């Protein structure tokens, strides 16, 4: 039973959920891999596919409805994400970047939709798969366009630096590009969605707990404050959800652009 439903129906039996209970969701139907995040991830993919198909399958000269929304999203990703880092190659990678941006955004929005209220990216496996995909594409393109030796040479030994500095700079550049970059790419999205979900859960539980369980003048004041803070943090979370989708796609474009063009 949902914790808030139990609280409203029988406060005496209610115990606040632990952080583990918020994120470690039980399998559905006894199938160990079929969990709520997996279902939401599949649902998100279907939503994005249907949206893109409806917007772009039969485009009209004067866009209306979903096509209009889709073109606004396309132009945003093209002008703010792809072109600054990919230049003339931007159009080639728009399919990947646009799909990634919309999918992550809808992943995140799942955290504020009533009765769903779980951001898919708060499970680290999902950002990890996307970050690993970008990582593999980056290395493949770097080796393909710059050569195996040339790719790592351009990465570890940038021109215009005193040769003595390479002793320190080369291993730092290697670690930064090959280890830290994909790790931070993954963790930035995961950590923001994890923390946001925790904050929303905390303030909503405070509000319901004091309004239903500790219904005293002081308890009611604390409960109202919890509800107000939940509303405020929900609005803030909506902004962060959009920004995290934008940043993830932007970093993907930056890594791909750096692999295509050594001067980047």
PDB file of C-alpha atoms in Angstrom:
ATOM      1  CA  UNK A   1       0.000   0.000   0.000  1.00  0.00           C
ATOM      2  CA  UNK A   2       1.204   3.527  -0.802  1.00  0.00           C
ATOM      3  CA  UNK A   3       2.646   5.217   2.311  1.00  0.00           C
ATOM      4  CA  UNK A   4       0.499   8.331   1.932  1.00  0.00           C
ATOM      5  CA  UNK A   5      -2.654   6.249   1.418  1.00  0.00           C
ATOM      6  CA  UNK A   6      -1.892   4.263   4.566  1.00  0.00           C
ATOM      7  CA  UNK A   7      -1.241   7.473   6.471  1.00  0.00           C
ATOM      8  CA  UNK A   8      -4.567   8.972   5.455  1.00  0.00           C
ATOM      9  CA  UNK A   9      -6.571   5.795   6.131  1.00  0.00           C
ATOM     10  CA  UNK A  10      -4.934   4.633   9.371  1.00  0.00           C
ATOM     11  CA  UNK A  11      -2.315   6.983  10.869  1.00  0.00           C
ATOM     12  CA  UNK A  12      -1.668   4.617  13.810  1.00  0.00           C
ATOM     13  CA  UNK A  13      -0.243   1.968  11.479  1.00  0.00           C
ATOM     14  CA  UNK A  14       1.884   4.398   9.512  1.00  0.00           C
ATOM     15  CA  UNK A  15       5.667   4.433   9.694  1.00  0.00           C
ATOM     16  CA  UNK A  16       7.667   6.782   7.465  1.00  0.00           C
ATOM     17  CA  UNK A  17       9.456   4.976   4.642  1.00  0.00           C
ATOM     18  CA  UNK A  18      13.218   4.699   4.721  1.00  0.00           C
ATOM     19  CA  UNK A  19      15.338   5.960   1.788  1.00  0.00           C
ATOM     20  CA  UNK A  20      15.839   2.354   0.701  1.00  0.00           C
ATOM     21  CA  UNK A  21      12.075   1.836   0.514  1.00  0.00           C
ATOM     22  CA  UNK A  22      11.724   4.896  -1.719  1.00  0.00           C
ATOM     23  CA  UNK A  23      14.116   3.550  -4.365  1.00  0.00           C
ATOM     24  CA  UNK A  24      14.338  -0.233  -3.917  1.00  0.00           C
ATOM     25  CA  UNK A  25      10.969  -1.172  -5.388  1.00  0.00           C
ATOM     26  CA  UNK A  26       9.798  -4.809  -5.332  1.00  0.00           C
ATOM     27  CA  UNK A  27       9.484  -6.856  -8.548  1.00  0.00           C
ATOM     28  CA  UNK A  28       6.073  -6.945 -10.187  1.00  0.00           C
ATOM     29  CA  UNK A  29       4.408 -10.321 -10.685  1.00  0.00           C
ATOM     30  CA  UNK A  30       7.392 -12.174  -9.250  1.00  0.00           C
ATOM     31  CA  UNK A  31       9.575 -11.272 -12.260  1.00  0.00           C
ATOM     32  CA  UNK A  32      12.849 -10.059 -10.737  1.00  0.00           C
ATOM     33  CA  UNK A  33      13.681  -7.533 -13.478  1.00  0.00           C
ATOM     34  CA  UNK A  34      10.143  -6.155 -13.907  1.00  0.00           C
ATOM     35  CA  UNK A  35      10.004  -3.189 -11.539  1.00  0.00           C
ATOM     36  CA  UNK A  36       8.285   0.180 -11.554  1.00  0.00           C
ATOM     37  CA  UNK A  37      11.334   2.026 -13.019  1.00  0.00           C
ATOM     38  CA  UNK A  38      11.529  -0.500 -15.875  1.00  0.00           C
ATOM     39  CA  UNK A  39       7.836  -0.075 -16.681  1.00  0.00           C
ATOM     40  CA  UNK A  40       8.170   3.706 -16.552  1.00  0.00           C
ATOM     41  CA  UNK A  41      11.252   3.576 -18.815  1.00  0.00           C
ATOM     42  CA  UNK A  42       9.331   1.517 -21.388  1.00  0.00           C
ATOM     43  CA  UNK A  43       6.332   3.840 -21.073  1.00  0.00           C
ATOM     44  CA  UNK A  44       8.628   6.836 -21.592  1.00  0.00           C
ATOM     45  CA  UNK A  45      10.062   5.297 -24.763  1.00  0.00           C
ATOM     46  CA  UNK A  46       6.565   4.735 -26.124  1.00  0.00           C
ATOM     47  CA  UNK A  47       5.549   8.316 -25.275  1.00  0.00           C
ATOM     48  CA  UNK A  48       8.604   9.777 -27.030  1.00  0.00           C
ATOM     49  CA  UNK A  49       8.178   7.542 -30.092  1.00  0.00           C
ATOM     50  CA  UNK A  50       4.486   8.413 -30.434  1.00  0.00           C
ATOM     51  CA  UNK A  51       5.208  12.111 -29.915  1.00  0.00           C
ATOM     52  CA  UNK A  52       7.998  12.222 -32.519  1.00  0.00           C
ATOM     53  CA  UNK A  53       5.967  10.151 -34.991  1.00  0.00           C
ATOM     54  CA  UNK A  54       2.952  12.434 -34.567  1.00  0.00           C
ATOM     55  CA  UNK A  55       5.086  15.569 -34.906  1.00  0.00           C
ATOM     56  CA  UNK A  56       7.404  14.627 -37.764  1.00  0.00           C
ATOM     57  CA  UNK A  57       5.931  11.711 -39.742  1.00  0.00           C
ATOM     58  CA  UNK A  58       3.781  13.927 -42.005  1.00  0.00           C
ATOM     59  CA  UNK A  59       4.970  17.505 -41.484  1.00  0.00           C
ATOM     60  CA  UNK A  60       2.865  20.324 -42.883  1.00  0.00           C
ATOM     61  CA  UNK A  61       4.145  23.600 -44.295  1.00  0.00           C
ATOM     62  CA  UNK A  62       2.347  25.535 -41.554  1.00  0.00           C
ATOM     63  CA  UNK A  63       2.902  23.567 -38.331  1.00  0.00           C
ATOM     64  CA  UNK A  64       0.022  23.078 -35.913  1.00  0.00           C
ATOM     65  CA  UNK A  65      -0.570  21.200 -32.697  1.00  0.00           C
ATOM     66  CA  UNK A  66       1.963  18.491 -31.926  1.00  0.00           C
ATOM     67  CA  UNK A  67       4.067  19.364 -34.964  1.00  0.00           C
ATOM     68  CA  UNK A  68       4.431  22.905 -33.638  1.00  0.00           C
ATOM     69  CA  UNK A  69       5.578  21.626 -30.231  1.00  0.00           C
ATOM     70  CA  UNK A  70       7.927  19.142 -31.883  1.00  0.00           C
ATOM     71  CA  UNK A  71       9.525  21.819 -34.075  1.00  0.00           C
ATOM     72  CA  UNK A  72      10.064  24.087 -31.060  1.00  0.00           C
ATOM     73  CA  UNK A  73      11.824  21.209 -29.287  1.00  0.00           C
ATOM     74  CA  UNK A  74      13.821  20.383 -32.412  1.00  0.00           C
ATOM     75  CA  UNK A  75      14.993  23.962 -32.876  1.00  0.00           C
ATOM     76  CA  UNK A  76      15.941  24.230 -29.208  1.00  0.00           C
ATOM     77  CA  UNK A  77      18.096  21.093 -29.322  1.00  0.00           C
ATOM     78  CA  UNK A  78      19.567  22.049 -32.695  1.00  0.00           C
ATOM     79  CA  UNK A  79      20.478  25.637 -31.767  1.00  0.00           C
ATOM     80  CA  UNK A  80      21.363  25.212 -28.071  1.00  0.00           C
ATOM     81  CA  UNK A  81      22.836  21.701 -28.024  1.00  0.00           C
ATOM     82  CA  UNK A  82      23.966  20.414 -31.410  1.00  0.00           C
ATOM     83  CA  UNK A  83      25.274  23.370 -33.415  1.00  0.00           C
ATOM     84  CA  UNK A  84      27.502  24.936 -30.704  1.00  0.00           C
ATOM     85  CA  UNK A  85      29.504  21.687 -30.406  1.00  0.00           C
ATOM     86  CA  UNK A  86      29.004  19.849 -33.707  1.00  0.00           C
ATOM     87  CA  UNK A  87      28.883  22.694 -36.234  1.00  0.00           C
ATOM     88  CA  UNK A  88      28.285  21.361 -39.743  1.00  0.00           C
ATOM     89  CA  UNK A  89      27.790  17.835 -38.354  1.00  0.00           C
ATOM     90  CA  UNK A  90      24.857  18.892 -36.164  1.00  0.00           C
ATOM     91  CA  UNK A  91      22.093  17.618 -38.450  1.00  0.00           C
ATOM     92  CA  UNK A  92      23.649  14.141 -38.624  1.00  0.00           C
ATOM     93  CA  UNK A  93      23.355  13.734 -34.847  1.00  0.00           C
ATOM     94  CA  UNK A  94      20.013  15.433 -34.261  1.00  0.00           C
ATOM     95  CA  UNK A  95      18.124  12.127 -34.122  1.00  0.00           C
ATOM     96  CA  UNK A  96      20.218  10.875 -31.223  1.00  0.00           C
ATOM     97  CA  UNK A  97      20.368  14.173 -29.344  1.00  0.00           C
ATOM     98  CA  UNK A  98      16.685  15.012 -29.764  1.00  0.00           C
ATOM     99  CA  UNK A  99      15.583  11.536 -28.680  1.00  0.00           C
ATOM    100  CA  UNK A 100      17.953  11.614 -25.706  1.00  0.00           C
ATOM    101  CA  UNK A 101      16.766  15.052 -24.612  1.00  0.00           C
ATOM    102  CA  UNK A 102      13.055  14.200 -24.779  1.00  0.00           C
ATOM    103  CA  UNK A 103      13.490  10.769 -23.201  1.00  0.00           C
ATOM    104  CA  UNK A 104      15.454  12.079 -20.213  1.00  0.00           C
ATOM    105  CA  UNK A 105      13.029  14.965 -19.775  1.00  0.00           C
ATOM    106  CA  UNK A 106      10.032  12.606 -19.664  1.00  0.00           C
ATOM    107  CA  UNK A 107      12.004  10.255 -17.375  1.00  0.00           C
ATOM    108  CA  UNK A 108      12.405  13.129 -14.971  1.00  0.00           C
ATOM    109  CA  UNK A 109       8.820  14.365 -15.281  1.00  0.00           C
ATOM    110  CA  UNK A 110       7.630  10.989 -14.023  1.00  0.00           C
ATOM    111  CA  UNK A 111       8.757  12.166 -10.600  1.00  0.00           C
ATOM    112  CA  UNK A 112       6.028  14.818 -10.322  1.00  0.00           C
ATOM    113  CA  UNK A 113       3.131  13.102 -12.092  1.00  0.00           C
ATOM    114  CA  UNK A 114       0.467  12.128  -9.509  1.00  0.00           C
ATOM    115  CA  UNK A 115       0.222   8.408  -8.669  1.00  0.00           C
ATOM    116  CA  UNK A 116       3.485   7.739 -10.555  1.00  0.00           C
ATOM    117  CA  UNK A 117       5.878  10.014  -8.664  1.00  0.00           C
ATOM    118  CA  UNK A 118       9.132   8.279  -9.485  1.00  0.00           C
ATOM    119  CA  UNK A 119      11.869   9.829 -11.663  1.00  0.00           C
ATOM    120  CA  UNK A 120      13.371   7.033 -13.739  1.00  0.00           C
ATOM    121  CA  UNK A 121      16.829   8.653 -13.688  1.00  0.00           C
ATOM    122  CA  UNK A 122      16.937   8.358  -9.883  1.00  0.00           C
ATOM    123  CA  UNK A 123      17.908   4.709 -10.481  1.00  0.00           C
ATOM    124  CA  UNK A 124      21.544   4.939 -11.507  1.00  0.00           C
ATOM    125  CA  UNK A 125      21.322   2.061 -13.999  1.00  0.00           C
ATOM    126  CA  UNK A 126      19.341   4.166 -16.479  1.00  0.00           C
ATOM    127  CA  UNK A 127      21.697   7.186 -16.641  1.00  0.00           C
ATOM    128  CA  UNK A 128      24.598   4.700 -16.666  1.00  0.00           C
ATOM    129  CA  UNK A 129      23.325   3.017 -19.849  1.00  0.00           C
ATOM    130  CA  UNK A 130      22.951   6.354 -21.649  1.00  0.00           C
ATOM    131  CA  UNK A 131      26.341   7.629 -20.465  1.00  0.00           C
ATOM    132  CA  UNK A 132      27.999   4.345 -21.516  1.00  0.00           C
ATOM    133  CA  UNK A 133      26.357   4.607 -24.944  1.00  0.00           C
ATOM    134  CA  UNK A 134      27.732   8.121 -25.434  1.00  0.00           C
ATOM    135  CA  UNK A 135      31.134   6.950 -24.147  1.00  0.00           C
ATOM    136  CA  UNK A 136      31.315   4.109 -26.684  1.00  0.00           C
ATOM    137  CA  UNK A 137      30.232   6.422 -29.517  1.00  0.00           C
ATOM    138  CA  UNK A 138      32.851   8.973 -28.488  1.00  0.00           C
ATOM    139  CA  UNK A 139      35.728   6.474 -28.496  1.00  0.00           C
ATOM    140  CA  UNK A 140      34.573   4.858 -31.743  1.00  0.00           C
ATOM    141  CA  UNK A 141      34.341   8.190 -33.555  1.00  0.00           C
ATOM    142  CA  UNK A 142      37.628   9.414 -32.087  1.00  0.00           C
ATOM    143  CA  UNK A 143      39.535   6.362 -33.275  1.00  0.00           C
ATOM    144  CA  UNK A 144      37.744   6.392 -36.640  1.00  0.00           C
ATOM    145  CA  UNK A 145      38.398  10.060 -37.443  1.00  0.00           C
ATOM    146  CA  UNK A 146      41.739  10.620 -35.708  1.00  0.00           C
ATOM    147  CA  UNK A 147      43.255   7.135 -35.727  1.00  0.00           C
ATOM    148  CA  UNK A 148      43.969   5.024 -32.658  1.00  0.00           C
ATOM    149  CA  UNK A 149      47.287   6.681 -31.811  1.00  0.00           C
ATOM    150  CA  UNK A 150      46.197  10.111 -32.986  1.00  0.00           C
ATOM    151  CA  UNK A 151      43.070  10.115 -30.826  1.00  0.00           C
ATOM    152  CA  UNK A 152      44.928   9.437 -27.591  1.00  0.00           C
ATOM    153  CA  UNK A 153      47.818  11.703 -28.627  1.00  0.00           C
ATOM    154  CA  UNK A 154      45.469  14.632 -29.250  1.00  0.00           C
ATOM    155  CA  UNK A 155      43.709  13.897 -25.982  1.00  0.00           C
ATOM    156  CA  UNK A 156      46.773  13.580 -23.751  1.00  0.00           C
ATOM    157  CA  UNK A 157      49.225  15.943 -25.442  1.00  0.00           C
ATOM    158  CA  UNK A 158      47.436  19.153 -26.486  1.00  0.00           C
ATOM    159  CA  UNK A 159      49.704  21.509 -28.483  1.00  0.00           C
ATOM    160  CA  UNK A 160      51.077  24.792 -27.192  1.00  0.00           C
ATOM    161  CA  UNK A 161      52.074  23.541 -23.737  1.00  0.00           C
ATOM    162  CA  UNK A 162      55.677  23.226 -22.446  1.00  0.00           C
ATOM    163  CA  UNK A 163      56.839  19.632 -22.846  1.00  0.00           C
ATOM    164  CA  UNK A 164      57.751  19.314 -19.183  1.00  0.00           C
ATOM    165  CA  UNK A 165      54.108  19.854 -18.270  1.00  0.00           C
ATOM    166  CA  UNK A 166      53.069  16.735 -20.162  1.00  0.00           C
ATOM    167  CA  UNK A 167      54.411  14.596 -17.318  1.00  0.00           C
ATOM    168  CA  UNK A 168      51.564  15.866 -15.173  1.00  0.00           C
ATOM    169  CA  UNK A 169      49.063  16.844 -17.852  1.00  0.00           C
ATOM    170  CA  UNK A 170      48.988  13.610 -19.902  1.00  0.00           C
ATOM    171  CA  UNK A 171      47.768  11.281 -17.134  1.00  0.00           C
ATOM    172  CA  UNK A 172      45.338  13.940 -15.909  1.00  0.00           C
ATOM    173  CA  UNK A 173      43.868  14.370 -19.394  1.00  0.00           C
ATOM    174  CA  UNK A 174      43.599  10.608 -19.827  1.00  0.00           C
ATOM    175  CA  UNK A 175      41.839  10.180 -16.482  1.00  0.00           C
ATOM    176  CA  UNK A 176      39.584  13.169 -17.132  1.00  0.00           C
ATOM    177  CA  UNK A 177      38.458  12.018 -20.578  1.00  0.00           C
ATOM    178  CA  UNK A 178      38.357   8.263 -20.100  1.00  0.00           C
ATOM    179  CA  UNK A 179      37.201   7.904 -16.478  1.00  0.00           C
ATOM    180  CA  UNK A 180      35.876  11.119 -14.953  1.00  0.00           C
ATOM    181  CA  UNK A 181      33.932  12.365 -17.982  1.00  0.00           C
ATOM    182  CA  UNK A 182      31.600   9.352 -18.358  1.00  0.00           C
ATOM    183  CA  UNK A 183      31.311   9.005 -14.563  1.00  0.00           C
ATOM    184  CA  UNK A 184      30.260  12.621 -14.015  1.00  0.00           C
ATOM    185  CA  UNK A 185      28.010  12.461 -17.088  1.00  0.00           C
ATOM    186  CA  UNK A 186      26.100   9.660 -15.409  1.00  0.00           C
ATOM    187  CA  UNK A 187      26.225  10.832 -11.787  1.00  0.00           C
ATOM    188  CA  UNK A 188      25.145  14.435 -12.459  1.00  0.00           C
ATOM    189  CA  UNK A 189      21.759  13.310 -13.787  1.00  0.00           C
ATOM    190  CA  UNK A 190      21.322  10.528 -11.228  1.00  0.00           C
ATOM    191  CA  UNK A 191      22.300  12.612  -8.186  1.00  0.00           C
ATOM    192  CA  UNK A 192      20.009  15.514  -9.051  1.00  0.00           C
ATOM    193  CA  UNK A 193      16.990  13.278  -9.601  1.00  0.00           C
ATOM    194  CA  UNK A 194      17.769  11.180  -6.513  1.00  0.00           C
ATOM    195  CA  UNK A 195      18.135  14.233  -4.274  1.00  0.00           C
ATOM    196  CA  UNK A 196      15.057  15.922  -5.720  1.00  0.00           C
ATOM    197  CA  UNK A 197      12.915  12.837  -5.116  1.00  0.00           C
ATOM    198  CA  UNK A 198      14.189  12.602  -1.539  1.00  0.00           C
ATOM    199  CA  UNK A 199      13.364  16.249  -0.823  1.00  0.00           C
ATOM    200  CA  UNK A 200       9.872  16.019  -2.277  1.00  0.00           C
ATOM    201  CA  UNK A 201       9.207  12.821  -0.339  1.00  0.00           C
ATOM    202  CA  UNK A 202      10.514  14.360   2.884  1.00  0.00           C
ATOM    203  CA  UNK A 203       8.427  17.532   2.755  1.00  0.00           C
ATOM    204  CA  UNK A 204       5.280  15.741   1.580  1.00  0.00           C
ATOM    205  CA  UNK A 205       5.618  13.233   4.422  1.00  0.00           C
ATOM    206  CA  UNK A 206       6.140  16.055   6.934  1.00  0.00           C
ATOM    207  CA  UNK A 207       3.003  17.765   5.677  1.00  0.00           C
ATOM    208  CA  UNK A 208       0.793  14.668   5.788  1.00  0.00           C
ATOM    209  CA  UNK A 209       2.278  13.391   9.045  1.00  0.00           C
ATOM    210  CA  UNK A 210       1.596  16.539  11.024  1.00  0.00           C
ATOM    211  CA  UNK A 211      -1.784  17.225   9.427  1.00  0.00           C
ATOM    212  CA  UNK A 212      -3.106  13.690   9.991  1.00  0.00           C
ATOM    213  CA  UNK A 213      -1.101  12.360  12.943  1.00  0.00           C
ATOM    214  CA  UNK A 214      -0.079  15.406  15.007  1.00  0.00           C
ATOM    215  CA  UNK A 215      -3.183  17.515  14.542  1.00  0.00           C
ATOM    216  CA  UNK A 216      -2.389  20.183  17.118  1.00  0.00           C
ATOM    217  CA  UNK A 217      -2.013  23.923  16.532  1.00  0.00           C
ATOM    218  CA  UNK A 218       1.745  23.543  16.284  1.00  0.00           C
ATOM    219  CA  UNK A 219       1.463  20.305  14.316  1.00  0.00           C
ATOM    220  CA  UNK A 220      -0.984  21.902  11.883  1.00  0.00           C
ATOM    221  CA  UNK A 221       1.403  24.827  11.323  1.00  0.00           C
ATOM    222  CA  UNK A 222       4.288  22.448  10.624  1.00  0.00           C
ATOM    223  CA  UNK A 223       2.052  20.386   8.347  1.00  0.00           C
ATOM    224  CA  UNK A 224       0.981  23.430   6.337  1.00  0.00           C
ATOM    225  CA  UNK A 225       4.638  24.455   6.059  1.00  0.00           C
ATOM    226  CA  UNK A 226       5.447  20.962   4.753  1.00  0.00           C
ATOM    227  CA  UNK A 227       2.724  21.228   2.112  1.00  0.00           C
ATOM    228  CA  UNK A 228       3.903  24.694   1.041  1.00  0.00           C
ATOM    229  CA  UNK A 229       7.518  23.509   0.804  1.00  0.00           C
ATOM    230  CA  UNK A 230       6.364  20.511  -1.251  1.00  0.00           C
ATOM    231  CA  UNK A 231       4.694  22.873  -3.737  1.00  0.00           C
ATOM    232  CA  UNK A 232       7.772  25.128  -3.869  1.00  0.00           C
ATOM    233  CA  UNK A 233      10.181  22.238  -4.360  1.00  0.00           C
ATOM    234  CA  UNK A 234       7.916  20.702  -7.006  1.00  0.00           C
ATOM    235  CA  UNK A 235       8.141  23.925  -9.022  1.00  0.00           C
ATOM    236  CA  UNK A 236      11.921  23.977  -8.545  1.00  0.00           C
ATOM    237  CA  UNK A 237      12.132  20.315  -9.475  1.00  0.00           C
ATOM    238  CA  UNK A 238      10.306  20.970 -12.757  1.00  0.00           C
ATOM    239  CA  UNK A 239      13.025  23.446 -13.692  1.00  0.00           C
ATOM    240  CA  UNK A 240      15.823  21.095 -12.640  1.00  0.00           C
ATOM    241  CA  UNK A 241      14.265  18.215 -14.590  1.00  0.00           C
ATOM    242  CA  UNK A 242      14.391  20.259 -17.787  1.00  0.00           C
ATOM    243  CA  UNK A 243      17.926  21.533 -17.094  1.00  0.00           C
ATOM    244  CA  UNK A 244      19.273  18.036 -16.436  1.00  0.00           C
ATOM    245  CA  UNK A 245      17.879  16.758 -19.738  1.00  0.00           C
ATOM    246  CA  UNK A 246      19.442  19.753 -21.486  1.00  0.00           C
ATOM    247  CA  UNK A 247      22.832  19.321 -19.759  1.00  0.00           C
ATOM    248  CA  UNK A 248      23.004  15.599 -20.473  1.00  0.00           C
ATOM    249  CA  UNK A 249      22.285  16.136 -24.170  1.00  0.00           C
ATOM    250  CA  UNK A 250      24.691  19.091 -24.306  1.00  0.00           C
ATOM    251  CA  UNK A 251      27.544  17.051 -22.792  1.00  0.00           C
ATOM    252  CA  UNK A 252      26.786  14.224 -25.221  1.00  0.00           C
ATOM    253  CA  UNK A 253      27.106  16.684 -28.109  1.00  0.00           C
ATOM    254  CA  UNK A 254      30.340  18.055 -26.652  1.00  0.00           C
ATOM    255  CA  UNK A 255      31.903  14.584 -26.334  1.00  0.00           C
ATOM    256  CA  UNK A 256      30.846  13.592 -29.845  1.00  0.00           C
ATOM    257  CA  UNK A 257      32.145  16.889 -31.251  1.00  0.00           C
ATOM    258  CA  UNK A 258      35.475  16.409 -29.482  1.00  0.00           C
ATOM    259  CA  UNK A 259      35.808  12.951 -31.027  1.00  0.00           C
ATOM    260  CA  UNK A 260      34.951  14.199 -34.525  1.00  0.00           C
ATOM    261  CA  UNK A 261      37.250  17.207 -34.401  1.00  0.00           C
ATOM    262  CA  UNK A 262      40.586  17.022 -32.617  1.00  0.00           C
ATOM    263  CA  UNK A 263      40.797  20.814 -32.275  1.00  0.00           C
ATOM    264  CA  UNK A 264      37.823  20.676 -29.869  1.00  0.00           C
TER     265      UNK A 264
END
